[in-house]
């Protein structure tokens, strides 16, 4: 997770360009082996078991390793062995930036120290601090745009970043959010959450980005923009919001209602209050997250 915010941090320091970060993340994404792949290679799990855990992740906000242990596919000792094989992702991306000539080794070291200090991160890959650290990163990302960000929105975005990694890929970078009162969609899915507090969330992409997004999400190769691509974007939004509602119910004992997702093709979204706009850059294009509170 921290690699995505590390890229945004480097941009804020004018140390690299967005294209350099995306290239490094894309190259790292190709090299990095996911935990399920490592488990298969080590002989701890088979493909059917890995796929079972991936399905469970679509219904529960838990890490792959945690679910695999709960299912009896891995022991705690095996999970620790696999985790020790994984190099922290932000270091892999930093190394790619050095190899590509975007940063020197000394500059990378300096920015890693600054990143840890400014975000109060003592150990970037310490699991026990992960959720707290992620919340700090989100607050800092929104500090200038939206300093009084409500706690439930931090939880919403924290889950969103985790779900993007799980279902779409970790080779993304959030740009600084902005506030607007009007936005014209291209290929957009929207959904309303009602209850003690309410929000409307929108995922908007251009045609090529929507095709690539859907292809990654379903594991199918789509060539043209069609109803399957539309349904895939809506399904991702619906699963994410459903998991959010379950989390809020379990953690805060608040029951929220979820309306069916809708399509908004070439539609003007407007509000008398501000709309939060958070662009997420992938190598295949930009996912625009819009949230009305």
Short mmCIF file of C-alpha atoms in Angstrom, two decimals, residues 31-271:
data_model
loop_
_atom_site.label_atom_id
_atom_site.label_comp_id
_atom_site.label_asym_id
_atom_site.label_seq_id
_atom_site.Cartn_x
_atom_site.Cartn_y
_atom_site.Cartn_z
CA UNK A 31 8.43 -8.39 -11.32
CA UNK A 32 6.61 -8.65 -8.00
CA UNK A 33 5.24 -12.06 -7.10
CA UNK A 34 1.98 -12.11 -5.20
CA UNK A 35 1.58 -14.21 -2.05
CA UNK A 36 -0.62 -16.79 -3.78
CA UNK A 37 2.00 -17.34 -6.47
CA UNK A 38 4.69 -17.72 -3.83
CA UNK A 39 2.51 -20.22 -1.93
CA UNK A 40 2.01 -22.34 -5.05
CA UNK A 41 5.72 -22.22 -5.88
CA UNK A 42 6.59 -23.31 -2.32
CA UNK A 43 4.15 -26.22 -2.52
CA UNK A 44 2.02 -24.88 0.34
CA UNK A 45 -1.13 -24.31 -1.74
CA UNK A 46 -2.55 -25.37 -5.09
CA UNK A 47 -4.31 -23.23 -7.71
CA UNK A 48 -7.81 -24.17 -6.54
CA UNK A 49 -7.00 -23.10 -2.99
CA UNK A 50 -5.52 -19.79 -4.17
CA UNK A 51 -8.61 -19.09 -6.28
CA UNK A 52 -10.84 -19.93 -3.30
CA UNK A 53 -9.04 -17.31 -1.18
CA UNK A 54 -9.31 -14.72 -3.96
CA UNK A 55 -13.09 -15.32 -4.04
CA UNK A 56 -13.28 -14.99 -0.24
CA UNK A 57 -11.44 -11.67 -0.49
CA UNK A 58 -14.30 -10.30 -2.60
CA UNK A 59 -16.59 -10.76 0.43
CA UNK A 60 -14.28 -10.00 3.36
CA UNK A 61 -11.90 -7.14 4.10
CA UNK A 62 -8.99 -9.39 5.02
CA UNK A 63 -5.53 -10.07 3.65
CA UNK A 64 -4.76 -13.12 1.52
CA UNK A 65 -2.51 -14.67 4.18
CA UNK A 66 -5.01 -14.17 6.99
CA UNK A 67 -7.79 -15.87 5.02
CA UNK A 68 -5.48 -18.72 3.93
CA UNK A 69 -4.62 -19.48 7.55
CA UNK A 70 -8.29 -19.32 8.58
CA UNK A 71 -9.15 -21.77 5.77
CA UNK A 72 -6.40 -24.16 6.88
CA UNK A 73 -4.46 -23.82 3.63
CA UNK A 74 -1.45 -22.27 5.36
CA UNK A 75 0.00 -22.53 8.85
CA UNK A 76 1.19 -19.44 10.71
CA UNK A 77 4.76 -20.61 10.20
CA UNK A 78 4.30 -21.07 6.45
CA UNK A 79 2.72 -17.61 6.14
CA UNK A 80 5.62 -16.02 7.99
CA UNK A 81 8.07 -17.78 5.68
CA UNK A 82 6.26 -16.46 2.59
CA UNK A 83 6.00 -12.92 3.95
CA UNK A 84 9.71 -12.89 4.68
CA UNK A 85 10.33 -13.64 0.99
CA UNK A 86 8.51 -10.47 -0.11
CA UNK A 87 10.53 -7.30 -0.51
CA UNK A 88 8.65 -4.12 0.57
CA UNK A 89 7.03 -2.76 -2.58
CA UNK A 90 8.01 0.86 -2.02
CA UNK A 91 11.67 -0.22 -2.01
CA UNK A 92 11.19 -2.07 -5.30
CA UNK A 93 9.67 1.03 -6.87
CA UNK A 94 12.40 3.23 -5.44
CA UNK A 95 15.02 0.90 -6.86
CA UNK A 96 13.37 1.03 -10.29
CA UNK A 97 13.45 4.86 -10.15
CA UNK A 98 17.18 4.66 -9.40
CA UNK A 99 17.79 2.13 -12.17
CA UNK A 100 15.85 4.31 -14.63
CA UNK A 101 17.92 7.35 -13.70
CA UNK A 102 15.03 9.31 -12.15
CA UNK A 103 16.71 9.37 -8.73
CA UNK A 104 20.18 8.73 -7.31
CA UNK A 105 20.62 6.22 -4.48
CA UNK A 106 21.38 9.08 -2.09
CA UNK A 107 18.21 10.93 -3.14
CA UNK A 108 16.11 7.80 -2.67
CA UNK A 109 17.49 7.30 0.84
CA UNK A 110 16.77 10.95 1.71
CA UNK A 111 13.18 10.80 0.46
CA UNK A 112 12.42 7.51 2.24
CA UNK A 113 13.54 9.08 5.54
CA UNK A 114 11.47 12.22 4.87
CA UNK A 115 8.45 10.13 3.87
CA UNK A 116 8.59 8.16 7.12
CA UNK A 117 9.02 11.29 9.22
CA UNK A 118 6.28 13.37 7.59
CA UNK A 119 3.75 10.53 7.75
CA UNK A 120 4.79 9.29 11.20
CA UNK A 121 5.69 5.87 9.82
CA UNK A 122 8.25 4.10 11.94
CA UNK A 123 8.01 0.75 10.13
CA UNK A 124 6.32 0.86 6.76
CA UNK A 125 5.67 -2.87 6.55
CA UNK A 126 4.72 -3.50 10.21
CA UNK A 127 1.36 -5.28 9.97
CA UNK A 128 0.19 -4.20 13.45
CA UNK A 129 0.53 -0.53 12.45
CA UNK A 130 -0.73 -0.90 8.88
CA UNK A 131 -4.30 0.36 9.29
CA UNK A 132 -3.31 3.27 11.53
CA UNK A 133 -0.53 4.25 9.13
CA UNK A 134 -2.85 4.09 6.12
CA UNK A 135 -5.31 6.42 7.84
CA UNK A 136 -2.45 8.86 8.50
CA UNK A 137 -1.43 8.73 4.83
CA UNK A 138 -4.98 9.45 3.68
CA UNK A 139 -5.32 12.40 6.08
CA UNK A 140 -2.04 13.83 4.80
CA UNK A 141 -3.11 13.33 1.18
CA UNK A 142 -6.25 15.38 1.82
CA UNK A 143 -4.69 17.90 4.20
CA UNK A 144 -4.73 20.91 1.87
CA UNK A 145 -7.97 20.10 0.03
CA UNK A 146 -10.12 18.78 2.85
CA UNK A 147 -8.57 19.21 6.29
CA UNK A 148 -11.70 18.20 8.21
CA UNK A 149 -12.16 14.83 6.51
CA UNK A 150 -14.68 12.69 8.47
CA UNK A 151 -13.54 9.41 9.94
CA UNK A 152 -16.02 7.32 7.95
CA UNK A 153 -14.63 8.74 4.69
CA UNK A 154 -11.12 7.77 5.77
CA UNK A 155 -12.41 4.23 6.34
CA UNK A 156 -14.12 4.30 2.94
CA UNK A 157 -10.95 5.37 1.12
CA UNK A 158 -8.75 2.99 3.10
CA UNK A 159 -10.92 0.08 1.99
CA UNK A 160 -10.97 1.42 -1.57
CA UNK A 161 -7.17 1.47 -1.86
CA UNK A 162 -7.02 -2.08 -0.49
CA UNK A 163 -9.69 -3.27 -2.93
CA UNK A 164 -7.96 -1.66 -5.89
CA UNK A 165 -4.81 -3.59 -4.98
CA UNK A 166 -6.72 -6.85 -4.54
CA UNK A 167 -8.89 -6.75 -7.65
CA UNK A 168 -7.21 -4.42 -10.16
CA UNK A 169 -3.51 -4.23 -9.33
CA UNK A 170 -1.08 -2.34 -7.15
CA UNK A 171 0.54 -0.34 -9.97
CA UNK A 172 -1.41 2.87 -9.28
CA UNK A 173 -0.81 6.26 -7.73
CA UNK A 174 -3.33 8.72 -6.23
CA UNK A 175 -3.00 12.33 -7.30
CA UNK A 176 -3.88 15.18 -4.97
CA UNK A 177 -7.66 15.46 -4.55
CA UNK A 178 -9.63 18.55 -5.52
CA UNK A 179 -13.09 19.93 -4.79
CA UNK A 180 -15.56 20.80 -7.55
CA UNK A 181 -19.26 21.47 -7.99
CA UNK A 182 -19.62 20.12 -11.53
CA UNK A 183 -18.10 17.17 -13.34
CA UNK A 184 -18.90 15.68 -16.76
CA UNK A 185 -18.61 11.90 -16.85
CA UNK A 186 -17.46 9.63 -19.67
CA UNK A 187 -18.16 6.01 -18.70
CA UNK A 188 -19.28 6.18 -15.11
CA UNK A 189 -20.89 3.99 -12.45
CA UNK A 190 -22.56 5.58 -9.43
CA UNK A 191 -24.12 4.30 -6.21
CA UNK A 192 -25.91 5.84 -3.23
CA UNK A 193 -25.28 4.85 0.39
CA UNK A 194 -27.97 6.05 2.84
CA UNK A 195 -28.30 5.92 6.59
CA UNK A 196 -26.90 7.72 9.61
CA UNK A 197 -24.62 9.39 7.11
CA UNK A 198 -24.97 9.37 3.33
CA UNK A 199 -22.64 9.52 0.37
CA UNK A 200 -22.83 9.02 -3.37
CA UNK A 201 -19.73 7.55 -5.00
CA UNK A 202 -18.86 7.53 -8.69
CA UNK A 203 -16.16 5.67 -10.64
CA UNK A 204 -15.50 7.32 -14.00
CA UNK A 205 -13.11 6.21 -16.77
CA UNK A 206 -12.58 6.91 -20.44
CA UNK A 207 -13.32 4.09 -22.88
CA UNK A 208 -9.83 2.57 -23.06
CA UNK A 209 -9.31 2.76 -19.31
CA UNK A 210 -12.72 1.16 -18.67
CA UNK A 211 -11.85 -1.76 -20.97
CA UNK A 212 -8.50 -2.32 -19.23
CA UNK A 213 -10.07 -1.94 -15.77
CA UNK A 214 -12.76 -4.51 -16.55
CA UNK A 215 -10.21 -6.90 -18.10
CA UNK A 216 -8.11 -6.84 -14.95
CA UNK A 217 -11.13 -7.17 -12.68
CA UNK A 218 -12.68 -10.17 -14.42
CA UNK A 219 -9.55 -11.82 -15.78
CA UNK A 220 -11.17 -11.74 -19.24
CA UNK A 221 -9.61 -9.95 -22.21
CA UNK A 222 -12.02 -7.30 -23.52
CA UNK A 223 -11.24 -5.60 -26.82
CA UNK A 224 -14.22 -3.28 -27.19
CA UNK A 225 -16.32 -1.27 -24.79
CA UNK A 226 -19.54 -3.20 -24.24
CA UNK A 227 -22.13 -4.16 -21.61
CA UNK A 228 -19.73 -6.59 -19.94
CA UNK A 229 -17.26 -3.77 -19.38
CA UNK A 230 -20.04 -1.56 -18.01
CA UNK A 231 -21.27 -4.32 -15.70
CA UNK A 232 -17.74 -5.03 -14.46
CA UNK A 233 -17.18 -1.44 -13.33
CA UNK A 234 -20.59 -1.42 -11.63
CA UNK A 235 -19.87 -4.77 -9.98
CA UNK A 236 -16.55 -3.55 -8.56
CA UNK A 237 -18.24 -0.44 -7.16
CA UNK A 238 -21.07 -2.53 -5.70
CA UNK A 239 -18.71 -5.05 -4.05
CA UNK A 240 -16.56 -2.28 -2.60
CA UNK A 241 -19.54 -0.38 -1.19
CA UNK A 242 -21.07 -3.60 0.13
CA UNK A 243 -17.86 -4.44 2.00
CA UNK A 244 -17.79 -0.90 3.38
CA UNK A 245 -21.34 -1.25 4.72
CA UNK A 246 -20.47 -4.58 6.35
CA UNK A 247 -17.38 -3.06 7.99
CA UNK A 248 -19.35 -0.07 9.32
CA UNK A 249 -21.98 -2.44 10.71
CA UNK A 250 -19.39 -4.66 12.40
CA UNK A 251 -17.11 -1.89 13.69
CA UNK A 252 -19.54 0.93 14.52
CA UNK A 253 -22.92 -0.88 14.80
CA UNK A 254 -24.33 1.45 12.14
CA UNK A 255 -26.63 -0.01 9.48
CA UNK A 256 -26.41 1.67 6.07
CA UNK A 257 -28.57 1.05 3.00
CA UNK A 258 -27.07 0.46 -0.43
CA UNK A 259 -28.97 1.37 -3.60
CA UNK A 260 -28.32 -0.54 -6.85
CA UNK A 261 -25.47 0.92 -8.95
CA UNK A 262 -26.39 3.02 -11.97
CA UNK A 263 -24.70 4.06 -15.23
CA UNK A 264 -24.00 7.71 -16.03
CA UNK A 265 -22.69 8.00 -19.59
CA UNK A 266 -21.70 11.55 -20.62
CA UNK A 267 -23.65 13.01 -17.72
CA UNK A 268 -23.18 16.23 -15.77
CA UNK A 269 -22.80 15.57 -12.04
CA UNK A 270 -23.46 18.71 -10.04
CA UNK A 271 -23.92 19.69 -6.43
#
